[in-house]
Tab-separated table of C-alpha atoms in Angstrom:
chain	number	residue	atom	x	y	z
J	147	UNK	CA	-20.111	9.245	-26.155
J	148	UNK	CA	-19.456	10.036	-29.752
J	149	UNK	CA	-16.965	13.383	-30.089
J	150	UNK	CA	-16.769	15.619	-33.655
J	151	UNK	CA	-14.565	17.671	-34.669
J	152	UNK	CA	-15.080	21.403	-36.358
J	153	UNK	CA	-12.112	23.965	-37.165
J	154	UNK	CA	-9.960	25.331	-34.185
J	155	UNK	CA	-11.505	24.063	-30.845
J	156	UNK	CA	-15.201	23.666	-31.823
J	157	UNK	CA	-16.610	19.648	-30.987
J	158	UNK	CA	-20.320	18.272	-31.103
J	159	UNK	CA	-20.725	15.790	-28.110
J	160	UNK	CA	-23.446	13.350	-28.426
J	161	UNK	CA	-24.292	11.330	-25.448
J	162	UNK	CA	-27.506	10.364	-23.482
J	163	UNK	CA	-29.580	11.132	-26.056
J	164	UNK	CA	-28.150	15.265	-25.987
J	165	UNK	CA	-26.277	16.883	-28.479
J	166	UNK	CA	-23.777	19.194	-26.880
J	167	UNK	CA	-22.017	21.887	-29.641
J	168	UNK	CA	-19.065	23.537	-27.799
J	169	UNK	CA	-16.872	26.831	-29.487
J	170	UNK	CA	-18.610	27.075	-32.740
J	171	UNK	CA	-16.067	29.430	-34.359
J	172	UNK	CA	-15.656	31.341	-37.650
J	173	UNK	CA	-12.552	30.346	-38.205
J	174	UNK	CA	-12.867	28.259	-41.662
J	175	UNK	CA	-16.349	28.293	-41.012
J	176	UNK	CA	-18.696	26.446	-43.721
J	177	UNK	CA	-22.237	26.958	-44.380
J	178	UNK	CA	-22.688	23.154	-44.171
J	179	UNK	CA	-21.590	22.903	-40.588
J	180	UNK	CA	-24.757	24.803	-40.057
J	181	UNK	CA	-27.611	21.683	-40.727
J	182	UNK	CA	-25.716	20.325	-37.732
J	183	UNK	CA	-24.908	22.472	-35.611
J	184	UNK	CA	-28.840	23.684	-35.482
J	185	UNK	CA	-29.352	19.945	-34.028
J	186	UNK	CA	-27.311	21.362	-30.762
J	187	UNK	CA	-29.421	20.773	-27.922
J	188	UNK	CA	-27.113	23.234	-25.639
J	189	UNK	CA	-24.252	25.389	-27.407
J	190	UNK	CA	-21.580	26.340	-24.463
J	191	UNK	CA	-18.871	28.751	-25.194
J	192	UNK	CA	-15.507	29.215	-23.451
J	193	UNK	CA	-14.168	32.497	-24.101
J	194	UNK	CA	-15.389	35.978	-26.586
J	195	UNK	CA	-12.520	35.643	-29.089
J	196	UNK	CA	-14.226	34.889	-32.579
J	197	UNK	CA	-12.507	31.624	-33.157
J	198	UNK	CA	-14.667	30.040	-30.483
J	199	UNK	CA	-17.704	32.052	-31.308
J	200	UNK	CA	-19.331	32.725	-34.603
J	201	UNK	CA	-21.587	35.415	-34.158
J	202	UNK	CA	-23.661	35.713	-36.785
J	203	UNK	CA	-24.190	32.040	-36.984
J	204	UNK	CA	-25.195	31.657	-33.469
J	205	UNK	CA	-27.572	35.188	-33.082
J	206	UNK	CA	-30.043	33.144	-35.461
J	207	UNK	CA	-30.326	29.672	-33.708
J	208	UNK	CA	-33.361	29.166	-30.884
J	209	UNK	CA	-30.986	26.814	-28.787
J	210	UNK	CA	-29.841	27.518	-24.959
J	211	UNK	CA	-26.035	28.965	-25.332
J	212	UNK	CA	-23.846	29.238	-22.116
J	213	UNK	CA	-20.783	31.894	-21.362
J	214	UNK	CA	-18.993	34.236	-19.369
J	215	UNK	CA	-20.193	37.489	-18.614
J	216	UNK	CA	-17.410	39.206	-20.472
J	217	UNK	CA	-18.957	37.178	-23.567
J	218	UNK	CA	-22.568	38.484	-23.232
J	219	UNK	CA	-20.648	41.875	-22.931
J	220	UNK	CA	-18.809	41.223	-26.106
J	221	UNK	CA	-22.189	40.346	-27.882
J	222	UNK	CA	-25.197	41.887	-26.816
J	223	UNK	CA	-26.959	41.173	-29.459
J	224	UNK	CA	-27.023	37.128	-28.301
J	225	UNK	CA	-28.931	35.764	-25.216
J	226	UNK	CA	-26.902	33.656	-23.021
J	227	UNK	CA	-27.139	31.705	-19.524
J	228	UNK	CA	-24.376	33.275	-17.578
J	229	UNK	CA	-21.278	30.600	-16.012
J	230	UNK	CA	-18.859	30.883	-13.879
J	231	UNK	CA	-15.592	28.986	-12.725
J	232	UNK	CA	-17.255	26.282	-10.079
J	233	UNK	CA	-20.687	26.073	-11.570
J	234	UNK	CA	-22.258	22.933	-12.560
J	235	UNK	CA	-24.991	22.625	-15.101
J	236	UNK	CA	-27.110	19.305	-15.601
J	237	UNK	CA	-28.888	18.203	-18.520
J	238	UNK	CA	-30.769	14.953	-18.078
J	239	UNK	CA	-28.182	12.565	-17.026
J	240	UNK	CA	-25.018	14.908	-17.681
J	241	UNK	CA	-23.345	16.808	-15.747
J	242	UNK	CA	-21.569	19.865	-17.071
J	243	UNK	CA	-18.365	20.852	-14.849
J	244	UNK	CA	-17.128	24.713	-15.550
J	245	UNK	CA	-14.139	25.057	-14.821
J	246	UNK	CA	-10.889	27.285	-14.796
J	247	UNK	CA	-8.971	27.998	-17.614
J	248	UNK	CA	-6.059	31.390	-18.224
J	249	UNK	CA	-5.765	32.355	-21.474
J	250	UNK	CA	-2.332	33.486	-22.134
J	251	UNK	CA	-0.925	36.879	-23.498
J	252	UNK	CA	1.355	38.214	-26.150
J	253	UNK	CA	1.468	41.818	-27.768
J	254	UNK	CA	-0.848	40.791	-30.597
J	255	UNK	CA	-4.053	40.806	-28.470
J	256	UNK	CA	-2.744	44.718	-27.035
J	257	UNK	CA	-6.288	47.134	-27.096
J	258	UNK	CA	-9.113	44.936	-26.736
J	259	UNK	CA	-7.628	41.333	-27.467
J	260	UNK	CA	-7.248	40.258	-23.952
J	261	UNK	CA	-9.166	37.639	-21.941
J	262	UNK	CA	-9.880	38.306	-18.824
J	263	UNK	CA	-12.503	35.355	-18.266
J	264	UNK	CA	-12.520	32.529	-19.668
J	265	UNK	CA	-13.498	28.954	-18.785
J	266	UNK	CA	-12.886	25.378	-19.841
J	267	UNK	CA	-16.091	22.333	-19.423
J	268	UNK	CA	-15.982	19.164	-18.126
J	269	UNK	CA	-18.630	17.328	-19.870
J	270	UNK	CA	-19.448	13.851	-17.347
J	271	UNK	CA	-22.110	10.962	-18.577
J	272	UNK	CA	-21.613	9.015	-16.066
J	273	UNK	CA	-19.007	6.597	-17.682
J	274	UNK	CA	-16.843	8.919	-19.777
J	275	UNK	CA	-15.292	12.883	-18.560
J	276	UNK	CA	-14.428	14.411	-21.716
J	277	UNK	CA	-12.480	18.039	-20.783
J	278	UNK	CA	-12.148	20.777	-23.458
J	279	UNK	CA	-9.918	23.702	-21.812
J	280	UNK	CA	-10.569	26.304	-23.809
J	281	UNK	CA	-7.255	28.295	-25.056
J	282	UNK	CA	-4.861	28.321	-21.599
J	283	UNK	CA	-1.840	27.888	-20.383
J	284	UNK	CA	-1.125	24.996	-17.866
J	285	UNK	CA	-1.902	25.692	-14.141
J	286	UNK	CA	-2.169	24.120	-10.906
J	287	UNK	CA	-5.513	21.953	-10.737
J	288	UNK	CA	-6.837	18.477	-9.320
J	289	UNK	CA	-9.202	18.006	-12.315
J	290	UNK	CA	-9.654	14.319	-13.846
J	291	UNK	CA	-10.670	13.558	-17.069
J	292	UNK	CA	-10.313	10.216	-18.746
J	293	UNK	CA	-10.347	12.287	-22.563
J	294	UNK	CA	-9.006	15.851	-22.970
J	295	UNK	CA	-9.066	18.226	-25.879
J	296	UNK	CA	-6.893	21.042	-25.227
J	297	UNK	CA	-4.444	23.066	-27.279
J	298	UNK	CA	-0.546	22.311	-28.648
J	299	UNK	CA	0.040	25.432	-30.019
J	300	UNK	CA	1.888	27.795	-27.625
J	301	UNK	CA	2.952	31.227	-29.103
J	302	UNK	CA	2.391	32.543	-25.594
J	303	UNK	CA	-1.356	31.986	-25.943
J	304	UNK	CA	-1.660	28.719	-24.983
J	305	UNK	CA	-0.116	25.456	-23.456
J	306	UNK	CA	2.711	24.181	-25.871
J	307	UNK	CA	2.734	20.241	-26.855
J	308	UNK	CA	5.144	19.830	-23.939
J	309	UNK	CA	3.067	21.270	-21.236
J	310	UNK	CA	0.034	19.576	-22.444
J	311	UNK	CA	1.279	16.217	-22.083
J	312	UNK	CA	2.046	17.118	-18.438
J	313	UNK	CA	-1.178	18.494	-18.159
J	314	UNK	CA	-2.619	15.260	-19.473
J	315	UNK	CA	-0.773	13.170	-17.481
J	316	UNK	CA	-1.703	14.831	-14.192
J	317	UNK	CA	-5.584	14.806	-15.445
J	318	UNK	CA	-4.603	10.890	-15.533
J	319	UNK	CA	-6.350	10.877	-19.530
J	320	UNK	CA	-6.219	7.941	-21.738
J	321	UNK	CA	-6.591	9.884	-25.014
J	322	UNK	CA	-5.588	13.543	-25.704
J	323	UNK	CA	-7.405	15.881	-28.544
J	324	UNK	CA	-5.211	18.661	-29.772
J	325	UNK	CA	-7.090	21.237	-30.545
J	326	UNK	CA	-6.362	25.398	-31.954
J	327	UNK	CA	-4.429	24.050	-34.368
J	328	UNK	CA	-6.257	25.593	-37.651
J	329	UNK	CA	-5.278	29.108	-37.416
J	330	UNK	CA	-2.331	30.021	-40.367
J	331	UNK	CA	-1.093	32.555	-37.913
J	332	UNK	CA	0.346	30.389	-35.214
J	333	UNK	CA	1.236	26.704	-36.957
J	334	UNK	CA	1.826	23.850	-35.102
J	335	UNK	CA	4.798	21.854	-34.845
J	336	UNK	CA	3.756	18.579	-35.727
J	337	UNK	CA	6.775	16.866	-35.100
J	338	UNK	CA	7.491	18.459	-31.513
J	339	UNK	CA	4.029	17.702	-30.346
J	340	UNK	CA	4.819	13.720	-31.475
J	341	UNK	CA	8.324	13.845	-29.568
J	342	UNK	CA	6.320	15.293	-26.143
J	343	UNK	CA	3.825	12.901	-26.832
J	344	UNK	CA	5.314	10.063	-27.221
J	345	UNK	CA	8.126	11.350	-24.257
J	346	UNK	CA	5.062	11.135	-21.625
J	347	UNK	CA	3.193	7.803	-23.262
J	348	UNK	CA	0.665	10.353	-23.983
J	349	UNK	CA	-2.393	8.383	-26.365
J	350	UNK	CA	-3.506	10.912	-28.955
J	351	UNK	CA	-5.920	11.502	-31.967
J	352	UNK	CA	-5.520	14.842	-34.579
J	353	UNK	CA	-9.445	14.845	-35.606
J	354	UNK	CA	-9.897	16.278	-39.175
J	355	UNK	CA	-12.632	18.599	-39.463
J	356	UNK	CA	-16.310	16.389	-39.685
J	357	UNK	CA	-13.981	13.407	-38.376
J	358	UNK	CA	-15.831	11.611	-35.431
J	359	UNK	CA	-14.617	9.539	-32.667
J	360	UNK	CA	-16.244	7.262	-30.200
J	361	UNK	CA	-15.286	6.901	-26.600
């Protein structure tokens, strides 16, 4: 399974001969991301804020894209294959896991801002689970994943470094992703997220955008 990385929370997953694009965002978007990101085979998105989904990218591209109802809501004007929290969707010899995820609040996402569904993927090949949570906070699950790419950032939105490497422990992952981590707005602490990670013997990677990893 080779993983790439694109701004915010936005990976290409290529395994078993599929090419998996997940939260294409506008967030520092570049017009070259696009030669690639046409050779998606399936485009899944986790939640309707515009970080995760670039609109007027994604409108244009003939390739299967998969959300919540509350994102087909949010964009009409793109097709998508409705999920749900407990669905499962197969592609050849992968099995796609949807699964919960609760984005957090603060005031900043007051009239209109605020998720109500949202979901996080479990993408299996058989050897490999690679888990991308979308933007939540940590909650009670029995999900296992051997990689996980979720987010470090906090700010009320999301998990904080220290939560995450609980999170990751309990998933029982050998390598952690952080991800959300390109937005000006809400800057990560670099150092705090190396002190939880290294507290829990938590394995990580910080992917620079186009920077590819095999698993």
């Amino acid at each position: 399974m080779k993983i790439i990385k694109y701004p915010q929370s936005c990976f290409m997953v290529e395994t078993q001969n599929k090419r998996i694009l997940i939260d294409p965002g506008s967030l520092k978007y570049q017009e070259s991301f696009l030669e690639e990101w046409k050779k998606a085979d399936v485009i899944l998105i986790t939640h309707r804020h515009s970080d995760h989904i670039n609109c007027s990218v994604l409108k244009n591209l003939d390739i299967p894209i998969y959300s919540t109802r509350e994102v087909q809501e949010a964009y009409p004007e793109i097709k998508f294959n409705l999920v749900k929290e407990g669905g499962l969707l197969k592609f050849d010899g992968i099995t796609v896991e949807v699964v919960k995820a609760v984005h957090g609040y603060n005031p900043n996402l007051k009239n209109g801002g605020e998720i109500l569904e949202n979901v996080g993927y479990i993408i299996d090949n058989g050897e490999h689970r690679f888990y991308i949570t979308s933007d939540t906070i940590c909650f009670n699950n029995n999900y296992k994943a051997d990689v996980v790419a979720l987010p470090v950032t906090a700010y009320g939105l999301t998990m904080s470094s220290y939560e995450a490497g609980l999170f990751a422990r309990e998933l029982g992952a050998n390598l952690v992703l952080p991800i959300h981590m390109d937005n000006p707005k809400y800057p990560t602490n670099l150092e705090y997220m190396k002190e939880n990670f290294e507290q829990f013997e938590i394995n990580y990677k910080v992917l620079e955008i186009e920077e590819s990893i095999e698993i």
